[in-house]
Short mmCIF file of C-alpha atoms in Angstrom, two decimals:
data_model
loop_
_atom_site.label_atom_id
_atom_site.label_comp_id
_atom_site.label_asym_id
_atom_site.label_seq_id
_atom_site.Cartn_x
_atom_site.Cartn_y
_atom_site.Cartn_z
CA UNK O 1010 125.65 87.10 114.42
CA UNK O 1011 122.82 85.45 114.16
CA UNK O 1012 121.73 84.03 110.29
CA UNK O 1013 118.73 82.11 108.76
CA UNK O 1014 119.21 79.08 106.55
CA UNK O 1015 116.11 77.77 104.11
CA UNK O 1016 116.38 75.18 101.44
CA UNK O 1017 115.24 73.63 99.02
CA UNK O 1018 114.54 77.51 97.47
CA UNK O 1019 112.30 76.40 94.50
CA UNK O 1020 111.13 72.66 94.51
CA UNK O 1021 108.69 71.07 91.94
CA UNK O 1022 105.93 68.30 93.48
CA UNK O 1023 103.16 66.18 91.49
CA UNK O 1024 100.02 66.65 93.53
CA UNK O 1025 99.75 64.28 95.90
CA UNK O 1026 103.34 64.58 96.64
CA UNK O 1027 104.11 65.08 100.06
CA UNK O 1028 106.38 68.03 100.84
CA UNK O 1029 108.90 69.02 103.71
CA UNK O 1030 110.54 72.26 103.57
CA UNK O 1031 113.11 73.76 106.50
CA UNK O 1032 114.60 76.41 108.12
CA UNK O 1033 117.67 76.40 110.48
CA UNK O 1034 118.49 79.53 112.03
CA UNK O 1035 121.71 79.54 113.97
CA UNK O 1036 124.03 82.42 116.39
CA UNK O 1037 120.55 82.42 118.70
CA UNK O 1038 119.00 80.45 121.07
CA UNK O 1039 114.59 79.66 121.94
CA UNK O 1040 114.34 81.94 118.84
CA UNK O 1041 110.55 82.31 118.22
CA UNK O 1042 110.80 81.02 114.73
CA UNK O 1043 107.43 81.99 112.58
CA UNK O 1044 105.85 79.57 108.49
CA UNK O 1045 104.67 82.47 106.42
CA UNK O 1046 103.19 81.89 102.32
CA UNK O 1047 102.89 84.84 99.99
CA UNK O 1048 99.91 83.67 98.12
CA UNK O 1049 99.18 85.77 94.69
CA UNK O 1050 97.27 89.28 96.26
CA UNK O 1051 97.32 88.20 99.74
CA UNK O 1052 100.14 89.38 100.99
CA UNK O 1053 101.87 87.03 104.60
CA UNK O 1054 100.48 85.18 105.45
CA UNK O 1055 101.49 83.93 108.65
CA UNK O 1056 100.85 79.42 108.86
CA UNK O 1057 102.78 78.69 112.55
CA UNK O 1058 104.61 80.41 114.89
CA UNK O 1059 106.12 78.54 117.55
CA UNK O 1060 107.95 80.27 121.21
CA UNK O 1061 109.30 76.39 121.88
CA UNK O 1062 110.37 73.20 120.99
CA UNK O 1063 107.28 71.13 120.70
CA UNK O 1064 105.14 74.63 120.98
CA UNK O 1065 103.24 75.08 117.38
CA UNK O 1066 100.62 77.52 116.65
CA UNK O 1067 98.40 76.72 113.34
CA UNK O 1068 97.26 79.69 112.24
CA UNK O 1069 94.72 78.14 109.44
CA UNK O 1070 92.84 75.38 109.27
CA UNK O 1071 95.17 73.68 106.24
CA UNK O 1072 96.95 70.86 104.34
CA UNK O 1073 99.73 71.31 106.06
CA UNK O 1074 101.58 70.98 109.42
CA UNK O 1075 104.56 72.31 110.69
CA UNK O 1076 107.30 70.30 113.78
CA UNK O 1077 110.29 71.80 115.84
CA UNK O 1078 112.12 69.21 116.23
CA UNK O 1079 115.19 70.91 117.62
CA UNK O 1080 115.63 74.90 118.80
CA UNK O 1081 116.77 76.68 115.60
CA UNK O 1082 114.98 74.00 113.76
CA UNK O 1083 111.88 74.97 111.85
CA UNK O 1084 110.06 71.56 109.36
CA UNK O 1085 106.92 73.08 106.91
CA UNK O 1086 105.48 69.45 105.83
CA UNK O 1087 102.91 68.00 104.12
CA UNK O 1088 101.69 64.02 103.31
CA UNK O 1089 99.83 65.44 100.25
CA UNK O 1090 100.14 68.77 98.01
CA UNK O 1091 97.36 70.53 97.02
CA UNK O 1092 96.75 72.83 94.15
CA UNK O 1093 96.80 74.75 96.39
CA UNK O 1094 100.03 74.91 97.85
CA UNK O 1095 101.32 76.48 95.20
CA UNK O 1096 103.13 79.78 96.59
CA UNK O 1097 106.14 81.18 98.18
CA UNK O 1098 106.98 79.70 101.56
CA UNK O 1099 109.23 82.28 103.87
CA UNK O 1100 110.10 81.29 107.21
CA UNK O 1101 110.89 83.55 109.91
CA UNK O 1102 112.51 84.29 113.87
CA UNK O 1103 112.91 87.04 116.39
CA UNK O 1104 114.16 86.61 119.05
CA UNK O 1105 109.98 87.84 120.95
CA UNK O 1106 107.94 89.94 121.98
CA UNK O 1107 109.13 93.64 120.28
CA UNK O 1108 111.99 92.62 118.19
CA UNK O 1109 111.50 92.99 114.58
CA UNK O 1110 111.66 89.20 111.91
CA UNK O 1111 114.41 87.96 110.44
CA UNK O 1112 112.74 86.06 107.34
CA UNK O 1113 115.48 83.90 104.77
CA UNK O 1114 115.26 83.30 100.55
CA UNK O 1115 112.46 81.39 100.25
CA UNK O 1116 111.26 78.73 98.83
CA UNK O 1117 109.16 78.39 95.36
CA UNK O 1118 106.83 76.12 95.30
CA UNK O 1119 104.99 75.15 92.63
CA UNK O 1120 102.25 71.79 92.05
CA UNK O 1121 101.97 70.72 89.36
CA UNK D 1089 89.04 88.83 108.84
CA UNK D 1090 91.12 91.11 107.43
CA UNK D 1091 94.03 92.97 110.75
CA UNK D 1092 96.25 94.97 108.71
CA UNK D 1093 94.63 96.09 105.41
CA UNK D 1094 97.32 98.42 103.05
CA UNK D 1095 94.36 99.29 100.72
CA UNK D 1096 96.57 100.30 97.65
CA UNK D 1097 97.95 97.41 95.88
CA UNK D 1098 100.99 100.03 94.09
CA UNK D 1099 101.89 103.60 94.36
CA UNK D 1100 103.93 106.42 91.86
CA UNK D 1101 106.39 107.62 92.89
CA UNK D 1102 108.76 110.62 90.93
CA UNK D 1103 112.05 110.29 91.98
CA UNK D 1104 113.48 112.46 94.66
CA UNK D 1105 109.91 112.83 95.40
CA UNK D 1106 108.49 111.86 99.21
CA UNK D 1107 106.57 107.96 98.47
CA UNK D 1108 104.67 107.91 101.54
CA UNK D 1109 102.41 104.49 102.38
CA UNK D 1110 99.41 103.58 104.41
CA UNK D 1111 98.06 100.63 105.68
CA UNK D 1112 95.44 100.32 108.73
CA UNK D 1113 94.28 98.14 111.46
CA UNK D 1114 90.60 96.56 113.06
CA UNK D 1115 92.63 95.51 116.52
CA UNK D 1116 92.96 98.15 118.85
CA UNK D 1117 95.88 96.19 121.09
CA UNK D 1118 98.07 96.07 119.15
CA UNK D 1119 101.08 97.60 119.90
CA UNK D 1120 104.24 97.29 118.43
CA UNK D 1121 104.20 97.76 114.54
CA UNK D 1122 106.67 96.97 111.70
CA UNK D 1123 107.44 98.10 107.87
CA UNK D 1124 108.98 95.20 105.60
CA UNK D 1125 110.44 95.46 102.16
CA UNK D 1126 110.53 92.89 99.66
CA UNK D 1127 112.20 92.71 96.44
CA UNK D 1128 111.01 89.44 93.68
CA UNK D 1129 112.07 86.02 95.50
CA UNK D 1130 113.73 87.34 97.61
CA UNK D 1131 112.78 87.06 101.66
CA UNK D 1132 111.14 90.57 103.15
CA UNK D 1133 113.42 93.20 105.03
CA UNK D 1134 112.93 94.87 108.03
CA UNK D 1135 112.56 98.16 107.81
CA UNK D 1136 112.12 100.39 110.34
CA UNK D 1137 109.83 99.31 113.29
CA UNK D 1138 107.40 101.37 116.60
CA UNK D 1139 105.63 100.77 119.47
CA UNK D 1140 103.00 102.46 120.46
CA UNK D 1141 103.87 104.93 123.14
CA UNK D 1142 105.30 107.15 120.06
CA UNK D 1143 103.88 108.03 117.70
CA UNK D 1144 107.22 108.92 114.95
CA UNK D 1145 110.12 106.80 114.72
CA UNK D 1146 112.88 107.69 111.45
CA UNK D 1147 115.60 106.16 110.50
CA UNK D 1148 118.01 107.38 107.88
CA UNK D 1149 114.80 108.94 105.20
CA UNK D 1150 112.55 105.97 106.64
CA UNK D 1151 109.83 107.57 109.32
CA UNK D 1152 107.04 106.07 110.27
CA UNK D 1153 103.88 107.81 111.69
CA UNK D 1154 101.35 106.04 113.99
CA UNK D 1155 98.14 107.34 114.97
CA UNK D 1156 96.33 105.31 116.87
CA UNK D 1157 93.33 106.79 117.37
CA UNK D 1158 92.73 106.66 113.83
CA UNK D 1159 94.50 102.67 113.67
CA UNK D 1160 96.26 104.15 110.55
CA UNK D 1161 100.25 104.40 109.82
CA UNK D 1162 101.91 105.32 107.30
CA UNK D 1163 105.99 105.49 106.27
CA UNK D 1164 107.76 108.18 104.61
CA UNK D 1165 110.96 107.97 102.19
CA UNK D 1166 112.78 110.94 102.08
CA UNK D 1167 113.16 111.86 99.46
CA UNK D 1168 112.77 108.43 96.83
CA UNK D 1169 115.37 106.78 95.50
CA UNK D 1170 116.21 103.86 92.20
CA UNK D 1171 116.48 101.03 94.79
CA UNK D 1172 113.12 101.88 96.86
CA UNK D 1173 110.96 100.15 93.88
CA UNK D 1174 109.59 97.18 95.75
CA UNK D 1175 107.15 95.89 97.16
CA UNK D 1176 106.57 97.07 101.31
CA UNK D 1177 104.61 95.24 103.87
CA UNK D 1178 103.14 96.19 107.17
CA UNK D 1179 103.11 94.12 110.16
CA UNK D 1180 101.65 94.01 113.99
CA UNK D 1181 101.96 92.50 116.45
CA UNK D 1182 100.12 92.59 120.24
CA UNK D 1183 102.41 91.53 122.07
CA UNK D 1184 101.24 91.92 125.11
CA UNK D 1185 98.92 87.87 124.42
CA UNK D 1186 100.85 86.84 121.48
CA UNK D 1187 104.29 87.02 119.56
CA UNK D 1188 102.82 86.92 115.83
CA UNK D 1189 103.56 88.70 113.96
CA UNK D 1190 100.34 89.96 111.45
CA UNK D 1191 101.89 91.01 107.96
CA UNK D 1192 99.45 92.93 104.98
CA UNK D 1193 98.28 92.36 101.72
CA UNK D 1194 101.86 94.74 101.10
CA UNK D 1195 101.78 97.85 98.80
CA UNK D 1196 104.14 96.97 95.57
CA UNK D 1197 106.42 101.85 94.86
CA UNK D 1198 107.60 101.98 91.27
CA UNK D 1199 109.78 104.72 91.48
CA UNK D 1200 110.03 106.95 88.06
CA UNK D 1201 113.18 108.43 86.69
#
């Protein structure tokens, strides 16, 4: 069966520090991968999605970047965190069109 | 530009009654719709989906209705149970264009005893 792992679960980082959140999927190959952020009053905002290794689509201009170094690994990064980067970050995967996405447990990021 | 709208931030329903959660969308090219349930500090879990070729899909206590002409879909939960208290997200995708799944802002459902 397929599983998705996302870590860490919580993170407190100072303003200006770098960020790296990792997500891995097991039990499938060539999944679509997504990064979402849930911020207060904004629902689930799509940040990045990827349909294959090295293929990243950015949905909103921001202080973040994403990379997919391996088929089932998706990394969310920042060189210098801003206060506004605080939120609940969720990784998700699916097998393609017309299939539901499955989410990880999320990372609560607090930038102080 | 919010393409998927859930205009009710919260909804309270008596246990045992029907919960109706509404969602509107603006992009007429959306052809695949999903509902998710989310508890605090957890990832959303998939509930039910519907393709634009159908107007109804049912799975146990959950039924999703799609009205393409009105660009509206709804999730019905019957009967509502205490464990249904959560935030519900509507999502949509234009599968002819790409695999992006766009979510609404969510509706918090409270099931009252």
